[in-house]
Amino acid sequence: MDTLGIEAFLSIVRHGSLTDAASSLFISQSTLSHRLAQLEREVGMNLIDRGRGLRTLSLTSSGQEFLVLARRWEALVQETNQIRTRTKHLTLSIGAADSIQTYVLPAIYKELSKCSKQIEIRIRTQQSTELYQLLERGEIDIAFANLEQPMPNMLVKKFLAEQMIVISKGKLPVANNTLMDHELDTSNQLFFEWNTSFRAWYDRWIGERDYPTIRLDAASLIETFMDRPEKWAIVPMSLARRYEKTGEFFMYHLESPPPERVCYQIQPRNPRSSAVESLRILDSCIHAVMH
C-alpha cells in the first residue's frame, strides 16, 4: 500500500483542509491531492468528501472505516522506527480496565518506574473485553481485566480479589456498622456494573425497588456524581480506601454483600522476545507491592 498516500490522508484528517495538510507535509497542494487520489484508486474507495460549498473537508463512510486502519498503520510504522533506532532497550505495553488502572496499579507503576530507564513503557486503558482483543492482536503484552475469558493462547490467572462495600459522603442508616439493605434508597445510588457476577447478584438484591437512574462506565466518575450526602455507590475496597483517605467519605458494609470483585492478569503464552525480560521485571514489581 502507498505509504505516502496514507500519510497524506492522515494529514488531511488532522488539519481539515488541503492547504493546511500540504503545508504540514512541506509539499504543494496539487502533490497532496495526487497522493490522495492515488491512494483512493489503490483501495477502490472514495475517502474524502469533496462536495462543493464545504468549508472543511469531511470523511465519507468508507473514509471513516479506513481511518481506523490508517491510524493502526501509523502506530506500526512508529513502532518499526523505534525498533530500528533502539539499541538494548526493553519494551512493555500494559493494558488495564479503568478502575484497575486508577485504583490498583499505581503503586505497581511507581515500583516499575524505577526501571523506566531500562524499559520503554506504554499504558492503555480499555474495557475488559477490548483488552483480550488487543492481546490477541499483539498490541499489548499484558492486561489486567475484570473479566475471565479463557483462551488457548493466553495465560489467565487471578490477580486480586477484594471485598465490595458502600461509600457515601453522608451518614447512612446502619445497625452494628452494617447497612440494612431494605433501607437503602436505590434512587440515590450511583450504579457501576463491575462484572457479570456483580450484575447477577445486583438483579437479585434490588428486588422490587427501582433501578438507579445514574449508571456509570468509568469509576473515576463516581466522585463527580457523588454531589449530595444521600448519594452512595457499591465499590471495590481499593477504590473505597482511596476515597476514605480524602476525609470526605464514609465506608459501610452491606447486610447481604455482593461477591468479591476479582481482577485477572492475562498475557500470551508466547510473549514477544523484546517483552520477556520486561514481563519478568513487572512480575517482580507486582510481588514487591502485593506481597
Short mmCIF file of C-alpha atoms in Angstrom, two decimals:
data_model
loop_
_atom_site.label_atom_id
_atom_site.label_comp_id
_atom_site.label_asym_id
_atom_site.label_seq_id
_atom_site.Cartn_x
_atom_site.Cartn_y
_atom_site.Cartn_z
CA MET A 1 0.00 0.00 0.00
CA ASP A 2 1.17 3.55 -0.80
CA THR A 3 2.65 4.91 2.41
CA LEU A 4 2.81 8.47 1.07
CA GLY A 5 -0.92 8.30 0.33
CA ILE A 6 -1.76 7.17 3.86
CA GLU A 7 0.43 9.93 5.26
CA ALA A 8 -1.44 12.46 3.09
CA PHE A 9 -4.83 11.06 4.16
CA LEU A 10 -3.99 11.27 7.87
CA SER A 11 -2.67 14.80 7.49
CA ILE A 12 -5.92 15.90 5.80
CA VAL A 13 -7.93 14.35 8.65
CA ARG A 14 -5.85 16.14 11.27
CA HIS A 15 -5.91 19.58 9.63
CA GLY A 16 -9.33 19.59 7.98
CA SER A 17 -8.14 21.29 4.79
CA LEU A 18 -5.88 20.51 1.83
CA THR A 19 -3.96 23.75 2.25
CA ASP A 20 -3.02 23.18 5.88
CA ALA A 21 -2.34 19.48 5.31
CA ALA A 22 0.00 20.21 2.40
CA SER A 23 1.80 22.86 4.43
CA SER A 24 2.37 20.46 7.31
CA LEU A 25 3.98 17.95 4.93
CA PHE A 26 6.02 20.65 3.12
CA ILE A 27 4.53 19.74 -0.27
CA SER A 28 2.28 21.53 -2.74
CA GLN A 29 -1.50 21.17 -2.60
CA SER A 30 -1.50 19.55 -6.05
CA THR A 31 1.02 16.93 -4.88
CA LEU A 32 -1.13 16.22 -1.83
CA SER A 33 -4.26 15.83 -3.99
CA HIS A 34 -2.36 13.49 -6.33
CA ARG A 35 -1.22 11.30 -3.43
CA LEU A 36 -4.74 11.11 -2.02
CA ALA A 37 -6.25 10.25 -5.43
CA GLN A 38 -3.64 7.54 -5.93
CA LEU A 39 -4.47 6.06 -2.51
CA GLU A 40 -8.22 6.08 -3.30
CA ARG A 41 -7.57 4.26 -6.57
CA GLU A 42 -5.48 1.69 -4.77
CA VAL A 43 -8.08 0.94 -2.09
CA GLY A 44 -11.02 1.32 -4.52
CA MET A 45 -12.96 3.76 -2.32
CA ASN A 46 -13.63 7.48 -2.05
CA LEU A 47 -12.23 8.51 1.33
CA ILE A 48 -12.75 12.29 1.40
CA ASP A 49 -15.99 14.14 0.62
CA ARG A 50 -15.05 16.86 -1.87
CA GLY A 51 -18.54 18.35 -2.26
CA ARG A 52 -18.71 21.96 -3.38
CA GLY A 53 -19.57 24.56 -0.78
CA LEU A 54 -17.96 22.62 2.05
CA ARG A 55 -15.75 24.93 4.09
CA THR A 56 -13.94 21.98 5.65
CA LEU A 57 -13.28 18.52 4.29
CA SER A 58 -15.13 15.55 5.77
CA LEU A 59 -14.73 11.78 5.60
CA THR A 60 -17.03 9.52 3.64
CA SER A 61 -18.39 6.47 5.45
CA SER A 62 -15.62 4.43 3.79
CA GLY A 63 -13.12 7.05 4.88
CA GLN A 64 -14.22 6.74 8.49
CA GLU A 65 -13.67 2.98 8.39
CA PHE A 66 -10.32 3.37 6.62
CA LEU A 67 -9.20 5.91 9.26
CA VAL A 68 -9.09 3.15 11.89
CA LEU A 69 -6.74 1.10 9.68
CA ALA A 70 -4.64 4.13 8.77
CA ARG A 71 -4.07 5.02 12.42
CA ARG A 72 -3.11 1.43 13.17
CA TRP A 73 -0.69 1.54 10.22
CA GLU A 74 0.80 4.79 11.56
CA ALA A 75 1.34 3.22 15.00
CA LEU A 76 3.04 0.19 13.41
CA VAL A 77 5.35 2.46 11.41
CA GLN A 78 6.29 4.33 14.59
CA GLU A 79 6.97 1.08 16.42
CA THR A 80 9.06 -0.17 13.47
CA ASN A 81 11.13 3.01 13.57
CA GLN A 82 11.60 2.59 17.32
CA ILE A 83 12.84 -0.96 16.80
CA ARG A 84 15.25 0.25 14.13
CA THR A 85 16.68 3.03 16.31
CA ARG A 86 16.55 1.19 19.62
CA THR A 87 19.70 -0.44 20.97
CA LYS A 88 19.17 -2.66 24.01
CA HIS A 89 16.05 -1.03 25.44
CA LEU A 90 13.29 -3.33 26.66
CA THR A 91 9.65 -2.63 25.86
CA LEU A 92 6.41 -3.26 27.73
CA SER A 93 2.84 -2.38 26.80
CA ILE A 94 0.32 -2.71 29.64
CA GLY A 95 -3.46 -2.57 29.29
CA ALA A 96 -5.97 -2.39 32.13
CA ALA A 97 -9.62 -1.69 32.87
CA ASP A 98 -10.31 1.84 34.13
CA SER A 99 -10.90 1.01 37.82
CA ILE A 100 -7.84 -1.27 38.00
CA GLN A 101 -5.70 1.27 36.18
CA THR A 102 -6.71 4.10 38.51
CA TYR A 103 -7.03 2.44 41.92
CA VAL A 104 -4.98 -0.79 41.91
CA LEU A 105 -1.96 -0.42 39.63
CA PRO A 106 -0.47 3.00 40.60
CA ALA A 107 1.66 1.50 43.39
CA ILE A 108 3.00 -1.09 40.95
CA TYR A 109 3.69 1.59 38.35
CA LYS A 110 5.69 3.55 40.93
CA GLU A 111 7.82 0.49 41.55
CA LEU A 112 8.14 -0.14 37.80
CA SER A 113 9.15 3.47 37.15
CA LYS A 114 12.42 2.76 38.95
CA CYS A 115 13.26 0.68 35.88
CA SER A 116 11.96 3.22 33.36
CA LYS A 117 15.47 3.90 32.03
CA GLN A 118 15.70 0.23 31.08
CA ILE A 119 12.14 -0.23 29.80
CA GLU A 120 10.05 1.75 27.34
CA ILE A 121 6.58 1.59 28.91
CA ARG A 122 3.22 2.17 27.22
CA ILE A 123 -0.03 2.24 29.22
CA ARG A 124 -3.51 1.74 27.72
CA THR A 125 -6.93 1.91 29.41
CA GLN A 126 -9.70 -0.13 27.77
CA GLN A 127 -12.82 -2.15 28.56
CA SER A 128 -12.08 -5.70 29.73
CA THR A 129 -13.40 -7.34 26.55
CA GLU A 130 -11.29 -5.00 24.40
CA LEU A 131 -8.16 -5.91 26.37
CA TYR A 132 -8.42 -9.53 25.24
CA GLN A 133 -8.70 -8.34 21.62
CA LEU A 134 -5.61 -6.15 21.99
CA LEU A 135 -3.68 -9.10 23.40
CA GLU A 136 -4.73 -11.30 20.51
CA ARG A 137 -3.59 -8.68 18.01
CA GLY A 138 -0.27 -8.31 19.81
CA GLU A 139 -0.88 -4.62 20.59
CA ILE A 140 -0.24 -5.08 24.33
CA ASP A 141 1.95 -7.51 26.26
CA ILE A 142 -0.13 -7.94 29.42
CA ALA A 143 -3.59 -6.96 30.64
CA PHE A 144 -5.43 -6.58 33.93
CA ALA A 145 -9.18 -7.08 33.48
CA ASN A 146 -12.40 -7.56 35.43
CA LEU A 147 -13.42 -10.42 33.15
CA GLU A 148 -12.15 -14.00 32.94
CA GLN A 149 -12.21 -15.21 29.35
CA PRO A 150 -10.25 -18.46 28.87
CA MET A 151 -8.27 -18.52 25.62
CA PRO A 152 -5.94 -21.31 24.45
CA ASN A 153 -3.06 -18.97 23.59
CA MET A 154 -3.31 -16.88 26.78
CA LEU A 155 -2.36 -17.38 30.42
CA VAL A 156 -5.22 -16.14 32.62
CA LYS A 157 -4.82 -16.07 36.39
CA LYS A 158 -6.43 -14.36 39.38
CA PHE A 159 -4.56 -11.18 40.17
CA LEU A 160 -6.63 -9.72 43.01
CA ALA A 161 -9.87 -10.41 44.89
CA GLU A 162 -11.34 -7.66 47.02
CA GLN A 163 -14.42 -7.01 49.10
CA MET A 164 -17.23 -4.83 47.74
CA ILE A 165 -18.56 -2.16 50.11
CA VAL A 166 -20.64 1.02 50.08
CA ILE A 167 -19.20 4.54 50.10
CA SER A 168 -21.06 7.78 50.70
CA LYS A 169 -20.34 11.35 51.79
CA GLY A 170 -23.24 11.17 54.23
CA LYS A 171 -24.36 9.12 57.23
CA LEU A 172 -26.44 6.17 56.05
CA PRO A 173 -28.76 4.08 58.30
CA VAL A 174 -26.69 1.34 59.95
CA ALA A 175 -27.02 -1.30 62.65
CA ASN A 176 -23.82 -2.71 64.15
CA ASN A 177 -21.84 -0.89 61.42
CA THR A 178 -23.85 -2.73 58.76
CA LEU A 179 -26.29 -1.20 56.28
CA MET A 180 -29.81 -2.59 56.26
CA ASP A 181 -30.35 -3.45 52.61
CA HIS A 182 -34.08 -2.70 52.60
CA GLU A 183 -33.49 0.80 54.00
CA LEU A 184 -31.18 1.88 51.17
CA ASP A 185 -32.82 4.23 48.65
CA THR A 186 -31.69 2.96 45.24
CA SER A 187 -32.77 6.23 43.59
CA ASN A 188 -29.69 7.75 45.28
CA GLN A 189 -27.34 5.03 44.05
CA LEU A 190 -24.58 5.58 41.51
CA PHE A 191 -24.55 2.26 39.64
CA PHE A 192 -21.42 0.72 38.16
CA GLU A 193 -21.55 -2.79 36.64
CA TRP A 194 -18.23 -4.14 37.89
CA ASN A 195 -18.56 -7.54 36.23
CA THR A 196 -21.17 -10.15 35.27
CA SER A 197 -21.25 -11.80 38.72
CA PHE A 198 -21.87 -8.41 40.34
CA ARG A 199 -24.75 -7.75 37.92
CA ALA A 200 -26.30 -11.16 38.63
CA TRP A 201 -26.10 -10.50 42.38
CA TYR A 202 -27.49 -6.98 41.98
CA ASP A 203 -30.53 -8.09 39.98
CA ARG A 204 -31.46 -10.44 42.83
CA TRP A 205 -30.55 -7.96 45.58
CA ILE A 206 -32.56 -4.99 44.33
CA GLY A 207 -35.80 -6.97 44.25
CA GLU A 208 -38.87 -4.79 43.59
CA ARG A 209 -37.05 -1.49 44.13
CA ASP A 210 -36.41 0.93 41.29
CA TYR A 211 -33.15 0.69 39.37
CA PRO A 212 -30.76 3.64 39.77
CA THR A 213 -31.15 6.47 37.28
CA ILE A 214 -27.40 7.16 37.11
CA ARG A 215 -25.27 4.42 35.56
CA LEU A 216 -21.55 4.98 35.04
CA ASP A 217 -18.91 3.23 32.94
CA ALA A 218 -15.81 4.88 34.45
CA ALA A 219 -15.04 4.50 38.15
CA SER A 220 -13.42 7.94 38.24
CA LEU A 221 -16.86 9.48 37.57
CA ILE A 222 -18.21 8.29 40.91
CA GLU A 223 -16.67 11.21 42.77
CA THR A 224 -18.09 13.65 40.19
CA PHE A 225 -21.65 12.45 40.71
CA MET A 226 -21.34 11.99 44.49
CA ASP A 227 -22.60 15.55 44.95
CA ARG A 228 -25.06 15.08 47.83
CA PRO A 229 -24.68 13.29 51.19
CA GLU A 230 -27.51 10.85 50.42
CA LYS A 231 -25.77 9.55 47.28
CA TRP A 232 -23.99 6.20 47.58
CA ALA A 233 -22.24 3.56 45.49
CA ILE A 234 -21.04 -0.03 45.80
CA VAL A 235 -17.30 -0.15 45.05
CA PRO A 236 -14.25 -2.41 45.50
CA MET A 237 -12.18 -1.93 48.64
CA SER A 238 -9.23 -0.42 46.73
CA LEU A 239 -11.42 2.41 45.49
CA ALA A 240 -13.16 2.87 48.87
CA ARG A 241 -9.86 3.24 50.71
CA ARG A 242 -8.66 5.85 48.22
CA TYR A 243 -11.80 7.93 48.79
CA GLU A 244 -11.78 7.42 52.57
CA LYS A 245 -8.29 8.95 52.72
CA THR A 246 -9.72 12.25 51.45
CA GLY A 247 -11.66 12.59 54.72
CA GLU A 248 -14.89 13.24 52.81
CA PHE A 249 -16.25 9.70 52.50
CA PHE A 250 -17.61 7.03 54.83
CA MET A 251 -17.35 3.27 54.25
CA TYR A 252 -20.18 0.87 55.04
CA HIS A 253 -20.67 -2.90 54.90
CA LEU A 254 -23.82 -4.37 53.36
CA GLU A 255 -26.05 -6.81 55.19
CA SER A 256 -26.02 -9.08 52.11
CA PRO A 257 -22.82 -8.15 50.27
CA PRO A 258 -22.03 -8.95 46.63
CA PRO A 259 -19.31 -11.45 45.71
CA GLU A 260 -15.74 -10.20 45.77
CA ARG A 261 -14.51 -8.26 42.75
CA VAL A 262 -11.89 -10.43 41.05
CA CYS A 263 -9.25 -8.93 38.76
CA TYR A 264 -7.42 -11.13 36.27
CA GLN A 265 -3.92 -10.95 34.85
CA ILE A 266 -3.69 -12.05 31.21
CA GLN A 267 -0.66 -12.45 28.99
CA PRO A 268 0.32 -14.51 25.92
CA ARG A 269 1.78 -17.95 26.45
CA ASN A 270 4.48 -16.94 23.98
CA PRO A 271 5.24 -13.23 24.52
CA ARG A 272 7.30 -11.05 22.18
CA SER A 273 11.03 -11.63 22.62
CA SER A 274 11.59 -7.95 23.45
CA ALA A 275 8.95 -8.16 26.21
CA VAL A 276 10.08 -11.34 28.00
CA GLU A 277 12.55 -9.61 30.31
CA SER A 278 10.17 -6.66 30.81
CA LEU A 279 7.40 -9.02 31.94
CA ARG A 280 9.80 -10.63 34.39
CA ILE A 281 10.65 -7.21 35.85
CA LEU A 282 6.95 -6.30 36.06
CA ASP A 283 6.24 -9.58 37.86
CA SER A 284 8.92 -8.78 40.45
CA CYS A 285 7.34 -5.34 40.95
CA ILE A 286 3.92 -6.93 41.47
CA HIS A 287 5.33 -9.28 44.11
CA ALA A 288 7.14 -6.41 45.84
CA VAL A 289 3.91 -4.41 46.15
CA MET A 290 1.24 -7.09 46.57
CA HIS A 291 3.00 -9.47 48.95
#
